[in-house]
Amino acid sequence: MTARSPAAYNPMDLTGRRILVTGASAGIGRATAVVLAKLGARLVLNGRDEERLAETADRLEGEDHAIAPFDLSDLEAVPGWVKGLCADDSPFDGIAHCAGIQTLRPIRIFSAAFFDEVMRANLGSALALARGLRQKGCHADRAAIALISSTAATAASPGNVVYAASKGGIIAATKGLAVELLSDGIRVNCVVPSIVETELIERGKQKLTAEQYEHLRTLQPLGFGHPDDIAHMIAYLLADTSRWMTGSIVTVDGGRTA
Ligand SMILES: NC(=O)c1ccc[n+]([C@@H]2O[C@H](COP(=O)([O-])OP(=O)(O)OC[C@H]3O[C@@H](n4cnc5c(N)ncnc54)[C@H](OP(=O)(O)O)[C@@H]3O)[C@@H](O)[C@H]2O)c1
């Protein structure tokens, strides 16, 4: 028998892996960046707000990180932007795509502009990033993408239909991309969270009464989620722990859909 060394055993080790984290200026993306850096990854942090990206960078363990402010709704420009990030022979080992927007708006005030805004930010960005990553020189021999859907895709609430449709699209895209990117050595999986306490929820809270907010909490038998609850699953989906998973839809929802 040999001595136990639990501290040395880390199947989620990401030492040296280069990962693009979108939505890294807040909430789940920021928490994901902190967790991935602790696991040894070298990160490129994306969001639109340069100052908040720099704040995230300041919280990271390790030295070899960068920020890359960019609006992912500019779908045509995304592949070229990813290519630029990989110049100097530095492909990505993965993407944690945490960027997204949620605005409650009932269907009676639906507009094409609102549809474009939400679909581009939430779904189009995922597809454009996948196109970017699969380019020659942009991905390592084995790479992974982790996307974020939402329980909103299957559990309806008023005023949320466009967001819900965008997140349902993420589930379909996960499966389609997983099949299409097999030959590129890129795995694609997605996390389905219920309500996680982030800035996104904080903004929605302003429009709710205390009772309505409490009702939201009780929807999850385990209470609201913490951003780390999702960050840990994203790390699992980017690390070798999930080497036999692609096209998987992983629910992390405090028991909401149990
Ligand atoms: N919180 C929840 O309860 C919950 C539940 C289910 C699913 N989700 C999903 O989880 C993801 C993260 O949510 P969160 O709660 O962490 O949201 P958040 O706190 O509002 O953060 C959203 C992030 O997305 C970035 N972003 C938004 N639009 C962008 C664009 N066009 N280009 C680049 N970056 C953009 C923001 O960066 P800038 O502001 O710097 O642009 C910010 O970093 C979203 O996809 C959300 O739909 C959240």
Coordinates of N, CA, C and O in Angstrom, one line a residue, residues 56-180:
T56 N -12.3 41.3 -12.5 CA -12.2 39.8 -12.5 C -10.8 39.3 -12.6 O -10.4 38.4 -11.8
A57 N -10.0 39.9 -13.5 CA -8.6 39.5 -13.7 C -7.9 39.6 -12.4 O -7.0 38.7 -12.0
D58 N -8.2 40.7 -11.6 CA -7.5 40.9 -10.3 C -7.7 39.8 -9.3 O -7.0 39.6 -8.4
R59 N -8.9 39.1 -9.5 CA -9.2 38.0 -8.5 C -8.7 36.7 -8.9 O -8.9 35.7 -8.1
L60 N -8.0 36.6 -10.0 CA -7.5 35.3 -10.5 C -6.2 34.8 -9.9 O -5.3 35.6 -9.8
E61 N -6.1 33.5 -9.6 CA -4.8 32.9 -9.3 C -4.0 32.7 -10.6 O -4.6 32.5 -11.7
G62 N -2.7 32.8 -10.5 CA -1.9 32.6 -11.8 C -1.7 34.0 -12.5 O -2.4 35.0 -12.2
E63 N -0.7 33.9 -13.4 CA -0.3 35.2 -14.0 C -0.8 35.3 -15.5 O -1.0 36.4 -15.9
D64 N -0.9 34.2 -16.1 CA -1.0 34.2 -17.6 C -2.4 34.4 -18.1 O -2.9 33.6 -18.9
H65 N -3.1 35.5 -17.7 CA -4.5 35.7 -18.1 C -4.5 37.0 -18.9 O -3.7 37.9 -18.8
A66 N -5.6 37.1 -19.7 CA -5.8 38.4 -20.5 C -7.2 38.7 -20.6 O -8.1 37.9 -20.3
I67 N -7.5 40.0 -20.8 CA -8.9 40.4 -21.1 C -9.1 40.8 -22.5 O -8.1 41.2 -23.2
A68 N -10.3 40.5 -23.0 CA -10.6 40.7 -24.4 C -12.0 41.3 -24.6 O -12.9 40.5 -24.9
P69 N -12.2 42.6 -24.3 CA -13.5 43.1 -24.4 C -14.0 43.1 -25.8 O -13.3 43.4 -26.8
F70 N -15.3 42.7 -26.0 CA -15.8 42.5 -27.4 C -17.3 42.2 -27.2 O -17.8 41.5 -26.3
D71 N -18.1 42.8 -28.2 CA -19.6 42.6 -28.1 C -19.9 41.3 -29.0 O -19.8 41.4 -30.2
L72 N -20.3 40.3 -28.3 CA -20.5 39.0 -29.0 C -21.8 39.0 -29.8 O -22.1 38.0 -30.5
S73 N -22.6 40.1 -29.7 CA -23.8 40.2 -30.6 C -23.4 40.5 -32.0 O -24.2 40.5 -32.9
D74 N -22.2 40.9 -32.2 CA -21.7 41.2 -33.5 C -21.3 39.9 -34.2 O -20.1 39.6 -34.3
L75 N -22.3 39.1 -34.6 CA -22.1 37.7 -34.9 C -21.1 37.6 -36.1 O -20.3 36.6 -36.1
E76 N -21.2 38.4 -37.1 CA -20.3 38.3 -38.2 C -18.8 38.4 -37.9 O -17.9 37.8 -38.5
A77 N -18.6 39.2 -36.8 CA -17.2 39.5 -36.5 C -16.6 38.5 -35.5 O -15.4 38.5 -35.3
V78 N -17.4 37.7 -34.9 CA -16.9 36.8 -33.8 C -15.8 35.8 -34.3 O -14.8 35.7 -33.7
P79 N -16.0 35.1 -35.5 CA -15.0 34.2 -35.9 C -13.6 34.8 -36.1 O -12.6 34.3 -35.7
G80 N -13.6 36.0 -36.7 CA -12.4 36.7 -36.9 C -11.8 37.2 -35.6 O -10.5 37.2 -35.4
W81 N -12.6 37.6 -34.7 CA -12.1 38.0 -33.3 C -11.4 36.8 -32.6 O -10.3 36.9 -32.1
V82 N -12.1 35.6 -32.7 CA -11.5 34.4 -32.1 C -10.2 34.1 -32.8 O -9.2 33.8 -32.1
K83 N -10.1 34.2 -34.1 CA -8.9 33.9 -34.9 C -7.8 34.8 -34.4 O -6.6 34.4 -34.2
G84 N -8.1 36.1 -34.2 CA -7.1 37.1 -33.7 C -6.6 36.7 -32.3 O -5.4 36.9 -32.0
L85 N -7.4 36.1 -31.5 CA -7.0 35.8 -30.1 C -6.0 34.6 -30.2 O -5.4 34.3 -29.2
C86 N -6.1 33.8 -31.3 CA -5.3 32.6 -31.4 C -4.0 32.8 -32.3 O -3.3 31.9 -32.6
A87 N -3.8 34.1 -32.6 CA -2.5 34.4 -33.4 C -1.4 33.9 -32.5 O -1.5 33.7 -31.3
D88 N -0.2 33.8 -33.1 CA 1.0 33.3 -32.4 C 0.9 31.9 -31.9 O 1.4 31.5 -30.9
D89 N 0.1 31.1 -32.7 CA 0.1 29.7 -32.4 C -0.4 29.3 -31.0 O 0.2 28.6 -30.3
S90 N -1.5 30.0 -30.6 CA -2.0 29.7 -29.2 C -3.5 29.4 -29.3 O -4.3 30.2 -29.1
P91 N -3.8 28.1 -29.6 CA -5.2 27.7 -29.8 C -5.8 27.6 -28.4 O -5.2 27.5 -27.4
F92 N -7.2 27.5 -28.4 CA -7.9 27.3 -27.2 C -8.2 25.8 -26.9 O -8.4 25.1 -27.8
D93 N -8.1 25.5 -25.6 CA -8.5 24.1 -25.2 C -10.0 24.1 -24.9 O -10.6 23.0 -24.7
G94 N -10.6 25.3 -24.7 CA -12.0 25.3 -24.4 C -12.6 26.7 -24.4 O -11.9 27.7 -24.3
I95 N -14.0 26.7 -24.4 CA -14.7 27.9 -24.2 C -15.8 27.7 -23.1 O -16.6 26.7 -23.2
A96 N -15.8 28.6 -22.1 CA -17.0 28.6 -21.2 C -17.8 29.8 -21.6 O -17.4 30.9 -21.4
H97 N -18.9 29.5 -22.3 CA -19.7 30.6 -22.8 C -20.8 31.0 -21.8 O -21.9 30.4 -21.8
C98 N -20.5 32.0 -21.0 CA -21.4 32.4 -19.9 C -22.1 33.7 -20.2 O -23.0 34.1 -19.4
A99 N -21.8 34.3 -21.3 CA -22.4 35.6 -21.6 C -23.9 35.4 -21.9 O -24.3 34.4 -22.5
G100 N -24.8 36.3 -21.5 CA -26.2 36.2 -21.9 C -26.9 37.3 -21.3 O -26.4 38.0 -20.4
I101 N -28.1 37.6 -21.8 CA -29.0 38.6 -21.3 C -30.4 38.1 -21.0 O -30.8 37.2 -21.7
Q102 N -31.1 38.6 -20.0 CA -32.5 38.3 -19.8 C -33.2 39.6 -19.5 O -32.9 40.3 -18.6
T103 N -34.2 39.9 -20.4 CA -35.1 41.0 -20.1 C -36.5 40.5 -20.2 O -36.9 39.8 -21.2
L104 N -37.3 40.7 -19.1 CA -38.7 40.2 -19.1 C -39.5 41.2 -20.0 O -39.4 42.4 -19.9
R105 N -40.3 40.6 -21.0 CA -41.1 41.5 -21.8 C -42.2 40.6 -22.4 O -42.0 39.6 -23.1
P106 N -43.5 40.9 -22.0 CA -44.6 40.1 -22.5 C -44.8 40.2 -24.0 O -44.3 41.1 -24.6
I107 N -45.4 39.1 -24.5 CA -45.5 39.0 -26.0 C -46.3 40.1 -26.6 O -46.1 40.4 -27.8
R108 N -47.2 40.8 -25.8 CA -48.0 41.9 -26.4 C -47.1 43.0 -26.8 O -47.5 43.9 -27.6
I109 N -45.9 43.1 -26.3 CA -45.0 44.2 -26.8 C -43.8 43.6 -27.5 O -42.7 44.2 -27.6
F110 N -44.0 42.4 -28.1 CA -42.9 41.8 -28.9 C -42.5 42.6 -30.0 O -43.3 43.3 -30.7
S111 N -41.2 42.7 -30.3 CA -40.7 43.4 -31.5 C -39.6 42.6 -32.1 O -38.9 41.9 -31.4
A112 N -39.4 42.9 -33.4 CA -38.2 42.2 -34.1 C -36.9 42.7 -33.5 O -36.0 41.9 -33.4
A113 N -36.9 43.9 -33.1 CA -35.6 44.4 -32.5 C -35.3 43.7 -31.2 O -34.1 43.3 -30.9
F114 N -36.3 43.5 -30.4 CA -36.1 42.7 -29.1 C -35.7 41.3 -29.4 O -34.8 40.8 -28.7
F115 N -36.4 40.7 -30.3 CA -36.0 39.3 -30.7 C -34.5 39.2 -31.1 O -33.8 38.4 -30.7
D116 N -34.1 40.1 -32.0 CA -32.7 40.2 -32.5 C -31.7 40.3 -31.3 O -30.7 39.7 -31.2
E117 N -32.1 41.3 -30.4 CA -31.2 41.6 -29.3 C -30.9 40.3 -28.4 O -29.8 39.9 -28.1
V118 N -32.1 39.6 -28.1 CA -31.9 38.5 -27.1 C -31.3 37.3 -27.9 O -30.4 36.6 -27.3
M119 N -31.8 37.0 -29.1 CA -31.3 35.8 -29.8 C -29.9 36.0 -30.2 O -29.1 35.0 -30.1
R120 N -29.5 37.1 -30.6 CA -28.0 37.3 -30.9 C -27.1 37.1 -29.7 O -26.2 36.4 -29.7
A121 N -27.5 37.8 -28.6 CA -26.7 37.7 -27.4 C -26.6 36.3 -26.8 O -25.6 35.8 -26.4
N122 N -27.8 35.6 -26.8 CA -27.8 34.3 -26.1 C -27.5 33.1 -27.0 O -26.8 32.2 -26.6
L123 N -28.1 33.1 -28.2 CA -28.0 31.9 -29.1 C -27.0 32.1 -30.2 O -26.1 31.3 -30.4
G124 N -27.2 33.2 -30.9 CA -26.3 33.5 -32.0 C -24.8 33.5 -31.6 O -23.9 33.0 -32.3
S125 N -24.5 34.1 -30.4 CA -23.2 34.2 -29.9 C -22.6 32.8 -29.8 O -21.4 32.5 -30.1
A126 N -23.4 31.8 -29.3 CA -22.9 30.4 -29.1 C -22.5 29.8 -30.4 O -21.4 29.2 -30.5
L127 N -23.3 30.0 -31.4 CA -23.1 29.4 -32.7 C -21.9 30.1 -33.4 O -21.0 29.4 -34.0
A128 N -21.8 31.4 -33.2 CA -20.6 32.1 -33.8 C -19.3 31.7 -33.1 O -18.3 31.6 -33.8
L129 N -19.4 31.5 -31.8 CA -18.2 31.1 -31.1 C -17.7 29.7 -31.6 O -16.5 29.4 -31.7
A130 N -18.7 28.8 -31.8 CA -18.4 27.5 -32.2 C -17.7 27.5 -33.6 O -16.8 26.9 -33.9
R131 N -18.3 28.4 -34.5 CA -17.7 28.6 -35.8 C -16.2 29.1 -35.6 O -15.3 28.6 -36.3
G132 N -16.1 30.0 -34.7 CA -14.7 30.6 -34.4 C -13.8 29.5 -33.9 O -12.6 29.4 -34.4
L133 N -14.2 28.7 -33.0 CA -13.3 27.7 -32.4 C -12.9 26.7 -33.3 O -11.7 26.2 -33.3
R134 N -13.8 26.3 -34.3 CA -13.4 25.2 -35.1 C -12.4 25.6 -36.2 O -11.9 24.7 -36.9
Q135 N -12.1 26.9 -36.4 CA -11.2 27.3 -37.4 C -9.8 26.7 -37.1 O -9.4 26.4 -36.0
K136 N -9.1 26.5 -38.2 CA -7.7 26.0 -38.1 C -6.9 26.9 -37.2 O -6.9 28.1 -37.3
G137 N -6.2 26.3 -36.3 CA -5.3 27.0 -35.4 C -6.0 27.6 -34.2 O -5.3 28.2 -33.4
C138 N -7.3 27.4 -34.1 CA -8.0 28.0 -33.0 C -8.3 27.0 -31.9 O -8.8 27.5 -30.8
H139 N -8.2 25.7 -32.2 CA -8.5 24.8 -31.1 C -7.5 23.7 -31.0 O -6.8 23.3 -32.0
A140 N -7.2 23.3 -29.8 CA -6.3 22.2 -29.6 C -6.9 20.9 -30.1 O -8.0 20.8 -30.5
D141 N -6.0 19.8 -30.2 CA -6.5 18.6 -30.8 C -7.8 18.1 -30.1 O -8.7 17.5 -30.7
R142 N -7.8 18.2 -28.8 CA -9.1 17.9 -28.0 C -9.5 19.2 -27.3 O -8.8 19.7 -26.4
A143 N -10.7 19.7 -27.6 CA -11.2 20.9 -27.0 C -12.6 20.7 -26.6 O -13.2 19.7 -26.9
A144 N -13.1 21.6 -25.8 CA -14.5 21.5 -25.3 C -15.2 22.8 -25.2 O -14.5 23.9 -25.0
I145 N -16.5 22.8 -25.4 CA -17.3 24.0 -25.2 C -18.3 23.7 -24.2 O -19.0 22.7 -24.2
A146 N -18.5 24.6 -23.2 CA -19.6 24.5 -22.2 C -20.5 25.7 -22.4 O -20.1 26.8 -22.4
L147 N -21.8 25.4 -22.7 CA -22.8 26.4 -22.9 C -23.7 26.5 -21.7 O -23.7 25.5 -20.9
I148 N -24.5 27.5 -21.6 CA -25.5 27.6 -20.5 C -26.9 27.8 -21.0 O -27.1 28.8 -21.8
S149 N -27.8 26.9 -20.7 CA -29.2 27.0 -21.0 C -29.9 27.6 -19.8 O -29.3 28.4 -19.0
S150 N -31.1 27.2 -19.5 CA -31.8 27.6 -18.3 C -33.1 26.7 -18.2 O -33.6 26.3 -19.2
T151 N -33.5 26.5 -16.9 CA -34.7 25.8 -16.7 C -35.9 26.6 -17.3 O -37.0 26.0 -17.6
A152 N -35.7 27.9 -17.6 CA -36.7 28.7 -18.2 C -37.1 28.1 -19.6 O -38.2 28.4 -20.1
A153 N -36.2 27.3 -20.2 CA -36.5 26.7 -21.5 C -37.7 25.8 -21.5 O -38.4 25.6 -22.4
T154 N -37.9 25.2 -20.3 CA -38.9 24.1 -20.2 C -40.0 24.4 -19.1 O -41.0 23.8 -19.0
A155 N -39.7 25.4 -18.2 CA -40.6 25.7 -17.1 C -41.0 27.2 -17.4 O -40.3 28.1 -17.0
A156 N -42.2 27.4 -18.0 CA -42.6 28.8 -18.4 C -42.9 29.7 -17.3 O -43.4 29.3 -16.2
S157 N -42.6 31.0 -17.5 CA -43.1 32.0 -16.5 C -43.4 33.2 -17.4 O -42.8 33.4 -18.5
P158 N -44.4 34.0 -17.0 CA -44.9 35.1 -17.8 C -43.8 36.1 -18.2 O -42.9 36.5 -17.4
G159 N -43.9 36.6 -19.4 CA -43.0 37.7 -19.9 C -41.6 37.2 -20.3 O -40.7 38.0 -20.5
N160 N -41.4 35.9 -20.3 CA -40.1 35.3 -20.4 C -39.9 34.5 -21.7 O -38.9 33.8 -21.9
V161 N -40.9 34.7 -22.6 CA -40.9 33.7 -23.7 C -39.7 33.8 -24.7 O -39.2 32.8 -25.2
V162 N -39.3 35.0 -25.0 CA -38.1 35.2 -25.9 C -36.9 34.6 -25.3 O -36.1 33.9 -25.9
Y163 N -36.6 35.0 -24.0 CA -35.5 34.4 -23.3 C -35.5 32.9 -23.3 O -34.6 32.2 -23.6
A164 N -36.7 32.4 -23.0 CA -36.9 30.9 -22.9 C -36.6 30.3 -24.2 O -36.0 29.2 -24.3
A165 N -37.1 30.9 -25.3 CA -36.8 30.3 -26.6 C -35.3 30.3 -27.0 O -34.8 29.4 -27.5
S166 N -34.7 31.4 -26.5 CA -33.2 31.4 -26.8 C -32.5 30.3 -26.0 O -31.5 29.7 -26.5
K167 N -33.0 30.0 -24.8 CA -32.3 29.0 -24.0 C -32.7 27.6 -24.5 O -31.9 26.6 -24.3
G168 N -33.9 27.4 -25.0 CA -34.3 26.2 -25.7 C -33.4 25.9 -26.9 O -33.0 24.8 -27.1
G169 N -33.1 27.0 -27.6 CA -32.2 27.0 -28.7 C -30.8 26.5 -28.3 O -30.2 25.8 -29.1
I170 N -30.4 26.9 -27.1 CA -29.1 26.4 -26.7 C -29.0 24.9 -26.5 O -28.0 24.2 -26.8
I171 N -30.2 24.3 -26.0 CA -30.2 22.9 -25.8 C -30.1 22.2 -27.2 O -29.3 21.3 -27.4
A172 N -30.9 22.7 -28.2 CA -30.8 22.1 -29.5 C -29.4 22.3 -30.1 O -28.9 21.4 -30.8
A173 N -28.9 23.5 -29.9 CA -27.5 23.8 -30.5 C -26.5 22.9 -29.9 O -25.5 22.5 -30.6
T174 N -26.6 22.6 -28.6 CA -25.6 21.7 -27.9 C -25.5 20.4 -28.7 O -24.5 19.9 -29.0
K175 N -26.7 19.8 -28.9 CA -26.7 18.5 -29.6 C -26.3 18.6 -31.0 O -25.4 17.8 -31.5
G176 N -26.7 19.6 -31.7 CA -26.3 19.8 -33.2 C -24.8 20.0 -33.3 O -24.1 19.4 -34.1
L177 N -24.3 20.9 -32.4 CA -22.9 21.2 -32.5 C -22.0 20.0 -32.1 O -20.9 19.8 -32.6
A178 N -22.5 19.3 -31.1 CA -21.8 18.1 -30.6 C -21.5 17.1 -31.8 O -20.4 16.6 -32.0
V179 N -22.6 16.9 -32.6 CA -22.4 16.0 -33.7 C -21.5 16.6 -34.8 O -20.6 16.0 -35.3
E180 N -21.8 17.9 -35.1 CA -21.1 18.5 -36.2 C -19.6 18.7 -35.9 O -18.7 18.7 -36.8

